[in-house]
XYZ file of C-alpha atoms in Angstrom:
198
model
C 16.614 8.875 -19.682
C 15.307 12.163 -18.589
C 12.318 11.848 -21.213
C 11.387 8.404 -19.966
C 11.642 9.873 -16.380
C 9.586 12.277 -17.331
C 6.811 10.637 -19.473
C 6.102 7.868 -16.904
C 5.548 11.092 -14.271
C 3.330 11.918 -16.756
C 1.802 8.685 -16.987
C 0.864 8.609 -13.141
C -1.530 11.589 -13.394
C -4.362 9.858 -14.559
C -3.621 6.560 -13.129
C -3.750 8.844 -9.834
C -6.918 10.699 -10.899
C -8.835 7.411 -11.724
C -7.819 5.890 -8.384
C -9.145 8.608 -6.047
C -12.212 8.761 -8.249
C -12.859 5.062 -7.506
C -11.913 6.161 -4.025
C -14.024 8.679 -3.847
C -17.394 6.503 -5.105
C -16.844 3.388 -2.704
C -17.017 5.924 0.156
C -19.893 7.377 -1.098
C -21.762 4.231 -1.722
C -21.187 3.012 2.089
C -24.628 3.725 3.861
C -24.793 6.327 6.238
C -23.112 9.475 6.630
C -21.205 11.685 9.582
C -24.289 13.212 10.076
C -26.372 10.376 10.415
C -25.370 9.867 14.340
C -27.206 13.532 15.173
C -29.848 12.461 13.214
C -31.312 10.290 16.356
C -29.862 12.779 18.842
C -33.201 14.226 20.824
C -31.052 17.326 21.873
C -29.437 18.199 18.562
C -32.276 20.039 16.536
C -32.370 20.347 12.621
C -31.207 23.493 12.314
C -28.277 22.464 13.741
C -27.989 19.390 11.260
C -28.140 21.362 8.588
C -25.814 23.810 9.617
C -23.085 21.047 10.326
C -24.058 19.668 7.120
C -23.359 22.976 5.240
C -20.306 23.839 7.207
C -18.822 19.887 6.295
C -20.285 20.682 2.417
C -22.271 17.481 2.308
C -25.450 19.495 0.895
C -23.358 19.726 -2.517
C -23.626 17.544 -5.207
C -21.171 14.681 -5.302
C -19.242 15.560 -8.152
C -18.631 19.502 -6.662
C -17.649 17.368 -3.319
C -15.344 15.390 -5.260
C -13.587 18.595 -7.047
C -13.498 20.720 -4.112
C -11.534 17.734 -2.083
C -9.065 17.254 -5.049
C -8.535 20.908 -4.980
C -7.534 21.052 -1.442
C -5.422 18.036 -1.892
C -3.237 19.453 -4.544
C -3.412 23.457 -3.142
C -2.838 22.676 0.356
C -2.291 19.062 0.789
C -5.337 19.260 2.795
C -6.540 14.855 2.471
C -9.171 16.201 5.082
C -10.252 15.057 8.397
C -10.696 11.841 10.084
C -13.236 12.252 12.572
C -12.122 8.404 13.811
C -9.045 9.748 15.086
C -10.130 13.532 15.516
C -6.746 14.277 13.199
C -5.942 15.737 9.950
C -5.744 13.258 7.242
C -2.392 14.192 6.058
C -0.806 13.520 9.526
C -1.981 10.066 9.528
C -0.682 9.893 6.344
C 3.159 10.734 6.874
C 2.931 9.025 10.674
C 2.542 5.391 8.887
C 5.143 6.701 5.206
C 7.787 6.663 7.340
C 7.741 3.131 8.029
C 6.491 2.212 4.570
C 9.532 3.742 3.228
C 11.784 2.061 5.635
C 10.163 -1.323 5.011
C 10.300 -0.846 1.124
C 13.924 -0.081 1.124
C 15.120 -2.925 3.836
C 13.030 -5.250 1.959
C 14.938 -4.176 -1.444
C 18.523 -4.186 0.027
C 18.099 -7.703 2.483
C 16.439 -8.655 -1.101
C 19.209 -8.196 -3.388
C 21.936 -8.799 -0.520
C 20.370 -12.385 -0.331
C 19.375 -12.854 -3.976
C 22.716 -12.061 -6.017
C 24.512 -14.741 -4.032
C 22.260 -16.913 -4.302
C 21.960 -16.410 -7.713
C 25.721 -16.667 -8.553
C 25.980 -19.596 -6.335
C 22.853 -21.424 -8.729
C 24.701 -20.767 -11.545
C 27.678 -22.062 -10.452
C 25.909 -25.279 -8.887
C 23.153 -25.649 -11.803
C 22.667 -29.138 -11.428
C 23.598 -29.850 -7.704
C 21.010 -30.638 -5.013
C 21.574 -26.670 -3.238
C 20.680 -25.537 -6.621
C 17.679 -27.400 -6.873
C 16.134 -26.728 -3.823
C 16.795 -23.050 -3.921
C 15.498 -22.810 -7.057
C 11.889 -24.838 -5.697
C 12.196 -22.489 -2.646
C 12.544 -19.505 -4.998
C 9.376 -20.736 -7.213
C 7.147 -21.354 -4.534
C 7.370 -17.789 -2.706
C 7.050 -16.100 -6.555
C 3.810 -18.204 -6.602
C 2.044 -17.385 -2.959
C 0.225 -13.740 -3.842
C 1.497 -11.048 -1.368
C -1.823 -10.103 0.113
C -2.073 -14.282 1.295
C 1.755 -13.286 3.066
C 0.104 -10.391 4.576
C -3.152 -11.938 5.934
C -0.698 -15.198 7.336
C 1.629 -12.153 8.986
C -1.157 -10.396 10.749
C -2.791 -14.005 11.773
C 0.891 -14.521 13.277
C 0.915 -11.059 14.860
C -2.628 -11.348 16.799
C -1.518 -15.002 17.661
C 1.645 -13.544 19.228
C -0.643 -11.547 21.350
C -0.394 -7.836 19.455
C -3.962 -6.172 19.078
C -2.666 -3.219 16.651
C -1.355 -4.794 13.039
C -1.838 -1.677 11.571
C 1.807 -1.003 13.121
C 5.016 -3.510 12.370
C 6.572 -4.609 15.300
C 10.510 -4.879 15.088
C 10.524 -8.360 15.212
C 8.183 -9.142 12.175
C 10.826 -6.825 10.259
C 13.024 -10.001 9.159
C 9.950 -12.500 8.103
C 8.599 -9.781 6.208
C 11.695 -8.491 4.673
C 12.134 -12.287 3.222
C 9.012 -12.320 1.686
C 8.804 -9.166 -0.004
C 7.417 -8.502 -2.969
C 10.216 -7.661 -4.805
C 11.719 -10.688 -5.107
C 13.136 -12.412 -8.949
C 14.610 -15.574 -9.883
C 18.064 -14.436 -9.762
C 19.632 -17.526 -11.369
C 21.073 -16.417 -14.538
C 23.322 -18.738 -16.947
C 27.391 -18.090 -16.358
C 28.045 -19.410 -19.429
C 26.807 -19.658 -23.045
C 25.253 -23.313 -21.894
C 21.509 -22.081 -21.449
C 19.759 -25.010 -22.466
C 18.219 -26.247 -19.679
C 17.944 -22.528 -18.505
C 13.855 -22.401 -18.115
């Protein structure tokens, strides 16, 4: 258990590597730059441009850009700085974890708490009516993708009258819990009958 632990740690090191180089070239394909908006600034002169543009290390080529943020991610946990918000990347980063982790494991407990009884109770009632409309029910939310729930959740949230979906409000808690995407069939056979199991 420990070596399986272990090698799939292992395993996430690239996959990690490969995502924040993909990361990495989408930003840097988006036209424009920070610098761009002193650029057309009469009172900012272009000594001072290339000063800024020194001190922010955007005169380096991409690739020493690219190693010198990795390095301050995994040395200091330095992400950067979002000049949006005039914060720290990190900070923005463990404001909106905390919620992610709550969501992740309500959705998981609510998930199972509904799902094994439901399950049992399917096995039980194979053939009834319940059965077979839980079952449908079940089928139909494997089959809507989760970014389509997402998109329907934040068209529900601005319709409600909220202007900031980047933050779950309480009461969307329970719809999204529901929907999660951790959800299985969780019908199996009670018996050694599985032949219309499918």
């Amino acid at each position: 258990m420990l070596t399986y632990a272990l090698r799939r740690i292992l395993g996430m090191i690239p996959t990690l590597l490969l995502i924040s180089v993909v990361c990495f070239t989408v930003i840097q394909l988006q036209p424009g730059s920070f610098i761009d908006q002193y650029l057309d600034d009469p009172r900012v002169t272009k000594e001072t441009v290339a000063s800024i543009t020194r001190q922010l290390g955007l005169d380096q080529p991409l690739w020493i850009q690219y190693l010198t943020w990795i390095k301050g991610i995994v040395t200091e946990g330095d992400f950067g700085y979002s000049f949006v918000n005039g914060r720290p990347v990190s900070s923005l980063i463990w404001e909106r974890l905390g919620w992610t982790v709550f969501l992740a494991l309500l959705t998981l407990v609510v998930s199972w708490v509904i799902a094994v009884p439901l399950g049992i109770y399917t096995a039980i009632n194979r053939y009834g009516p319940g059965a077979t409309i839980m079952n449908f029910l079940g089928y139909i939310s494997l089959a809507i993708p989760d970014f389509l729930v997402a998109l329907l959740l934040i068209a529900l949230v601005l319709n409600a009258g909220g202007t900031n979906v980047g933050v779950v409000q309480p009461r969307l808690h329970r719809r999204a819990v529901v929907l999660g995407p951790g959800a299985r069939p969780a019908r199996p056979p009670l018996d050694s009958d599985d032949r219309h199991w499918s």
